[in-house]
mmCIF file of C-alpha atoms in Angstrom:
data_model
loop_
_atom_site.group_PDB
_atom_site.id
_atom_site.type_symbol
_atom_site.label_atom_id
_atom_site.label_comp_id
_atom_site.label_asym_id
_atom_site.label_seq_id
_atom_site.Cartn_x
_atom_site.Cartn_y
_atom_site.Cartn_z
ATOM 1 C CA LEU A 1 -36.124 21.522 -79.229
ATOM 2 C CA GLY A 2 -33.590 20.332 -76.651
ATOM 3 C CA LYS A 3 -30.722 21.991 -78.535
ATOM 4 C CA ARG A 4 -32.716 25.148 -79.062
ATOM 5 C CA LYS A 5 -33.614 25.241 -75.365
ATOM 6 C CA ARG A 6 -29.932 24.935 -74.373
ATOM 7 C CA GLU A 7 -29.113 27.682 -76.862
ATOM 8 C CA ALA A 8 -31.914 29.840 -75.454
ATOM 9 C CA GLU A 9 -30.411 29.493 -71.995
ATOM 10 C CA LEU A 10 -27.189 31.043 -73.328
ATOM 11 C CA VAL A 11 -28.706 33.579 -75.731
ATOM 12 C CA PRO A 12 -31.904 35.444 -74.775
ATOM 13 C CA GLY A 13 -34.501 34.744 -77.468
ATOM 14 C CA GLY A 14 -32.234 32.074 -78.993
ATOM 15 C CA GLU A 15 -35.050 29.558 -79.233
ATOM 16 C CA ASP A 16 -36.774 31.823 -81.777
ATOM 17 C CA ARG A 17 -33.674 32.139 -84.006
ATOM 18 C CA ASP A 18 -33.026 29.902 -86.983
ATOM 19 C CA VAL A 19 -29.574 28.531 -87.664
ATOM 20 C CA THR A 20 -28.268 29.941 -90.964
ATOM 21 C CA ASN A 21 -24.977 29.906 -92.827
ATOM 22 C CA GLU A 22 -24.241 33.318 -91.348
ATOM 23 C CA ASN A 23 -24.725 32.288 -87.692
ATOM 24 C CA ARG A 24 -23.745 28.602 -87.833
ATOM 25 C CA GLU A 25 -20.344 29.178 -86.204
ATOM 26 C CA GLU A 26 -22.004 31.019 -83.347
ATOM 27 C CA TYR A 27 -24.541 28.189 -83.048
ATOM 28 C CA VAL A 28 -21.823 25.504 -82.946
ATOM 29 C CA ALA A 29 -19.887 27.469 -80.310
ATOM 30 C CA LEU A 30 -23.013 27.964 -78.180
ATOM 31 C CA ALA A 31 -24.152 24.350 -78.607
ATOM 32 C CA THR A 32 -20.681 23.122 -77.643
ATOM 33 C CA LYS A 33 -20.677 25.379 -74.584
ATOM 34 C CA ALA A 34 -24.118 24.093 -73.557
ATOM 35 C CA LEU A 35 -23.067 20.454 -74.003
ATOM 36 C CA LEU A 36 -19.891 20.982 -71.994
ATOM 37 C CA ARG A 37 -21.868 22.674 -69.228
ATOM 38 C CA ALA A 38 -24.314 19.743 -69.131
ATOM 39 C CA TYR A 39 -21.384 17.312 -69.106
ATOM 40 C CA GLU A 40 -19.653 19.203 -66.286
ATOM 41 C CA GLU A 41 -22.859 19.186 -64.235
ATOM 42 C CA THR A 42 -23.262 15.427 -64.720
ATOM 43 C CA LEU A 43 -19.586 14.823 -64.051
ATOM 44 C CA ARG A 44 -19.714 16.953 -60.928
ATOM 45 C CA GLU A 45 -22.400 14.675 -59.483
ATOM 46 C CA GLN A 46 -20.439 11.543 -60.378
ATOM 47 C CA VAL A 47 -17.196 12.903 -58.920
ATOM 48 C CA ALA A 48 -19.006 13.899 -55.729
ATOM 49 C CA ALA A 49 -20.512 10.406 -55.434
ATOM 50 C CA MET A 50 -17.141 8.784 -56.063
ATOM 51 C CA ARG A 51 -15.456 11.083 -53.538
ATOM 52 C CA LEU A 52 -18.136 10.274 -50.937
ATOM 53 C CA GLY A 53 -17.714 6.529 -51.492
ATOM 54 C CA MET A 54 -13.936 6.730 -51.385
ATOM 55 C CA GLY A 55 -14.105 8.868 -48.252
ATOM 56 C CA ARG A 56 -16.250 6.217 -46.600
ATOM 57 C CA ALA A 57 -13.876 3.464 -47.736
ATOM 58 C CA CYS A 58 -10.930 5.407 -46.302
ATOM 59 C CA GLY A 59 -12.757 6.107 -43.048
ATOM 60 C CA SER A 60 -13.159 9.865 -43.511
ATOM 61 C CA GLU A 61 -12.800 12.713 -45.969
ATOM 62 C CA THR A 62 -9.640 13.799 -44.140
ATOM 63 C CA THR A 63 -8.026 10.381 -44.608
ATOM 64 C CA LEU A 64 -8.992 10.466 -48.300
ATOM 65 C CA GLN A 65 -7.349 13.888 -48.666
ATOM 66 C CA ARG A 66 -4.174 12.578 -47.026
ATOM 67 C CA LEU A 67 -4.203 9.541 -49.300
ATOM 68 C CA CYS A 68 -4.631 11.750 -52.368
ATOM 69 C CA ALA A 69 -1.623 13.805 -51.274
ATOM 70 C CA LEU A 70 0.510 10.636 -51.020
ATOM 71 C CA VAL A 71 -0.695 8.688 -54.058
ATOM 72 C CA GLY A 72 0.165 9.677 -57.606
ATOM 73 C CA VAL A 73 -1.897 9.038 -60.711
ATOM 74 C CA ALA A 74 -0.102 5.761 -61.537
ATOM 75 C CA ASP A 75 -0.545 4.499 -57.955
ATOM 76 C CA PHE A 76 -4.224 5.460 -57.981
ATOM 77 C CA ASN A 77 -4.765 3.667 -61.308
ATOM 78 C CA GLU A 78 -3.150 0.560 -59.836
ATOM 79 C CA LEU A 79 -5.295 0.721 -56.696
ATOM 80 C CA VAL A 80 -8.507 1.102 -58.694
ATOM 81 C CA GLY A 81 -7.745 -0.838 -61.859
ATOM 82 C CA GLY A 82 -5.233 -3.416 -60.693
ATOM 83 C CA LEU A 83 -1.828 -4.386 -61.984
ATOM 84 C CA PRO A 84 -1.207 -3.994 -65.715
ATOM 85 C CA ALA A 85 0.724 -7.254 -66.197
ATOM 86 C CA ILE A 86 0.086 -10.810 -65.110
ATOM 87 C CA ASP A 87 2.792 -12.500 -63.057
ATOM 88 C CA VAL A 88 2.142 -16.177 -63.801
ATOM 89 C CA ALA A 89 4.359 -17.352 -60.911
ATOM 90 C CA ASP A 90 2.261 -15.240 -58.495
ATOM 91 C CA TRP A 91 -0.949 -16.548 -60.074
ATOM 92 C CA LYS A 92 0.218 -20.149 -59.720
ATOM 93 C CA ALA A 93 1.422 -19.589 -56.132
ATOM 94 C CA HIS A 94 -1.987 -18.229 -55.101
ATOM 95 C CA THR A 95 -4.101 -20.881 -56.815
ATOM 96 C CA GLU A 96 -5.955 -23.619 -54.996
ATOM 97 C CA VAL A 97 -6.134 -26.861 -56.989
ATOM 98 C CA SER A 98 -8.788 -29.470 -56.350
ATOM 99 C CA GLY A 99 -10.789 -32.168 -58.012
ATOM 100 C CA ALA A 100 -9.828 -35.356 -59.771
ATOM 101 C CA GLY A 101 -6.200 -35.673 -58.795
ATOM 102 C CA ASP A 102 -4.093 -33.106 -57.011
ATOM 103 C CA ALA A 103 -1.865 -30.109 -57.674
ATOM 104 C CA GLY A 104 0.899 -32.397 -58.929
ATOM 105 C CA CYS A 105 -1.190 -34.311 -61.474
ATOM 106 C CA ASP A 106 -0.401 -34.033 -65.160
ATOM 107 C CA ALA A 107 -3.486 -31.978 -66.100
ATOM 108 C CA GLY A 108 -2.643 -29.314 -63.497
ATOM 109 C CA LYS A 109 0.943 -29.144 -64.769
ATOM 110 C CA TRP A 110 -0.273 -28.897 -68.363
ATOM 111 C CA VAL A 111 -2.549 -25.950 -67.566
ATOM 112 C CA TRP A 112 0.324 -23.965 -66.057
ATOM 113 C CA ASP A 113 2.695 -24.995 -68.837
ATOM 114 C CA VAL A 114 0.309 -23.634 -71.435
ATOM 115 C CA VAL A 115 -0.347 -20.421 -69.479
ATOM 116 C CA GLU A 116 3.366 -19.815 -68.773
ATOM 117 C CA THR A 117 5.029 -20.814 -72.014
ATOM 118 C CA ARG A 118 2.478 -20.715 -74.806
ATOM 119 C CA PHE A 119 -0.032 -17.993 -73.961
ATOM 120 C CA THR A 120 0.601 -14.429 -75.013
ATOM 121 C CA ASP A 121 -0.062 -11.631 -72.518
ATOM 122 C CA GLU A 122 -3.409 -11.022 -74.251
ATOM 123 C CA GLU A 123 -4.387 -14.693 -73.900
ATOM 124 C CA ARG A 124 -3.490 -14.633 -70.188
ATOM 125 C CA ILE A 125 -5.686 -11.564 -69.760
ATOM 126 C CA ARG A 126 -8.535 -13.332 -71.573
ATOM 127 C CA LEU A 127 -8.157 -16.406 -69.357
ATOM 128 C CA LEU A 128 -8.168 -14.218 -66.254
ATOM 129 C CA ARG A 129 -11.293 -12.409 -67.506
ATOM 130 C CA PHE A 130 -12.984 -15.741 -68.351
ATOM 131 C CA ALA A 131 -12.313 -17.209 -64.901
ATOM 132 C CA THR A 132 -12.680 -14.103 -62.705
ATOM 133 C CA GLY A 133 -14.677 -11.536 -64.665
ATOM 134 C CA SER A 134 -11.759 -9.083 -64.417
ATOM 135 C CA SER A 135 -8.980 -8.334 -66.887
ATOM 136 C CA ASN A 136 -6.650 -6.973 -64.210
ATOM 137 C CA VAL A 137 -4.788 -8.452 -61.287
ATOM 138 C CA PRO A 138 -5.667 -6.592 -58.078
ATOM 139 C CA ALA A 139 -3.111 -4.304 -56.449
ATOM 140 C CA GLY A 140 -0.889 -6.531 -54.351
ATOM 141 C CA GLY A 141 -1.198 -9.441 -56.791
ATOM 142 C CA PHE A 142 -3.216 -12.638 -56.774
ATOM 143 C CA ALA A 143 -3.074 -12.865 -52.978
ATOM 144 C CA ASN A 144 -5.674 -10.056 -52.978
ATOM 145 C CA LEU A 145 -8.075 -11.533 -55.509
ATOM 146 C CA SER A 146 -11.690 -11.022 -54.507
ATOM 147 C CA GLY A 147 -14.795 -12.832 -55.581
ATOM 148 C CA TYR A 148 -18.489 -12.983 -54.769
ATOM 149 C CA GLY A 149 -19.571 -10.199 -52.427
ATOM 150 C CA GLY A 150 -16.142 -8.529 -52.590
ATOM 151 C CA HIS A 151 -14.613 -11.003 -50.148
ATOM 152 C CA ASP A 152 -11.125 -12.450 -50.631
ATOM 153 C CA HIS A 153 -11.482 -15.482 -52.820
ATOM 154 C CA ALA A 154 -8.397 -17.270 -54.139
ATOM 155 C CA PHE A 155 -8.126 -18.418 -57.726
ATOM 156 C CA HIS A 156 -9.310 -22.004 -57.947
ATOM 157 C CA LEU A 157 -8.271 -24.554 -60.562
ATOM 158 C CA GLN A 158 -10.756 -27.403 -60.435
ATOM 159 C CA LEU A 159 -9.697 -30.527 -62.296
ATOM 160 C CA LEU A 160 -12.644 -32.600 -63.460
ATOM 161 C CA ALA A 161 -12.776 -36.242 -64.432
ATOM 162 C CA TYR A 162 -12.391 -36.600 -68.170
ATOM 163 C CA ASP A 163 -15.584 -37.264 -70.104
ATOM 164 C CA PRO A 164 -15.202 -37.508 -73.906
ATOM 165 C CA GLU A 165 -18.777 -36.248 -74.265
ATOM 166 C CA ARG A 166 -18.139 -33.129 -72.114
ATOM 167 C CA ARG A 167 -14.720 -31.765 -72.896
ATOM 168 C CA THR A 168 -15.548 -28.115 -72.338
ATOM 169 C CA VAL A 169 -13.465 -25.887 -70.100
ATOM 170 C CA THR A 170 -15.794 -23.801 -67.928
ATOM 171 C CA ALA A 171 -15.561 -21.123 -65.256
ATOM 172 C CA SER A 172 -17.464 -19.513 -62.400
ATOM 173 C CA ALA A 173 -16.270 -15.919 -62.440
ATOM 174 C CA CYS A 174 -17.965 -14.999 -59.134
ATOM 175 C CA PHE A 175 -15.857 -17.634 -57.407
ATOM 176 C CA ASN A 176 -12.640 -17.257 -59.476
ATOM 177 C CA THR A 177 -12.947 -20.884 -60.528
ATOM 178 C CA HIS A 178 -11.537 -22.362 -63.728
ATOM 179 C CA ARG A 179 -12.735 -25.923 -64.429
ATOM 180 C CA VAL A 180 -10.581 -28.080 -66.684
ATOM 181 C CA PRO A 181 -11.250 -31.714 -67.608
ATOM 182 C CA MET A 182 -8.305 -34.014 -67.023
ATOM 183 C CA PHE A 183 -7.572 -34.582 -70.686
ATOM 184 C CA PRO A 184 -5.712 -37.819 -71.505
ATOM 185 C CA ASN A 185 -2.772 -35.853 -72.941
ATOM 186 C CA GLU A 186 -1.456 -32.300 -73.098
ATOM 187 C CA ALA A 187 -2.075 -31.888 -76.821
ATOM 188 C CA GLU A 188 -5.802 -32.519 -76.496
#
């Protein structure tokens, strides 16, 4: 009935018409038009809500309009979605290391060695998603990483004492924290 009602809105008396081989093309065209109209109406509301939120974030609708005039599609995608590639040197430079040992301990070096030299780009993205909940680096790099509540929250590598019974690497994505046991050797 929903389809017939949409058709009836476009064709007077359409809800009382049967779809036949003779009028199927007309039906498909009308149904497509009705679906597109419904989609446009829904999209219009979403775009208006997004525009309102972005206007508030920019301070005013006028500032948003100025920003839109200055920023191209690629720049906008970067601002919203983050950087497409992971710069491991930037990631390492903006990481706080704590726990059993310090930033210079073997386990910390091993983590970065694996990430830099052995991981593929896809594996780096998966690690970032595992530890932060996001697959993209924010615009401006790791210095602008945010965490719980949208506040700036640096990436944190927490080195844990090694326990042969609990050798699992864990994470707290809200706090951009990657927890790694201090394995006895790099291979393990």
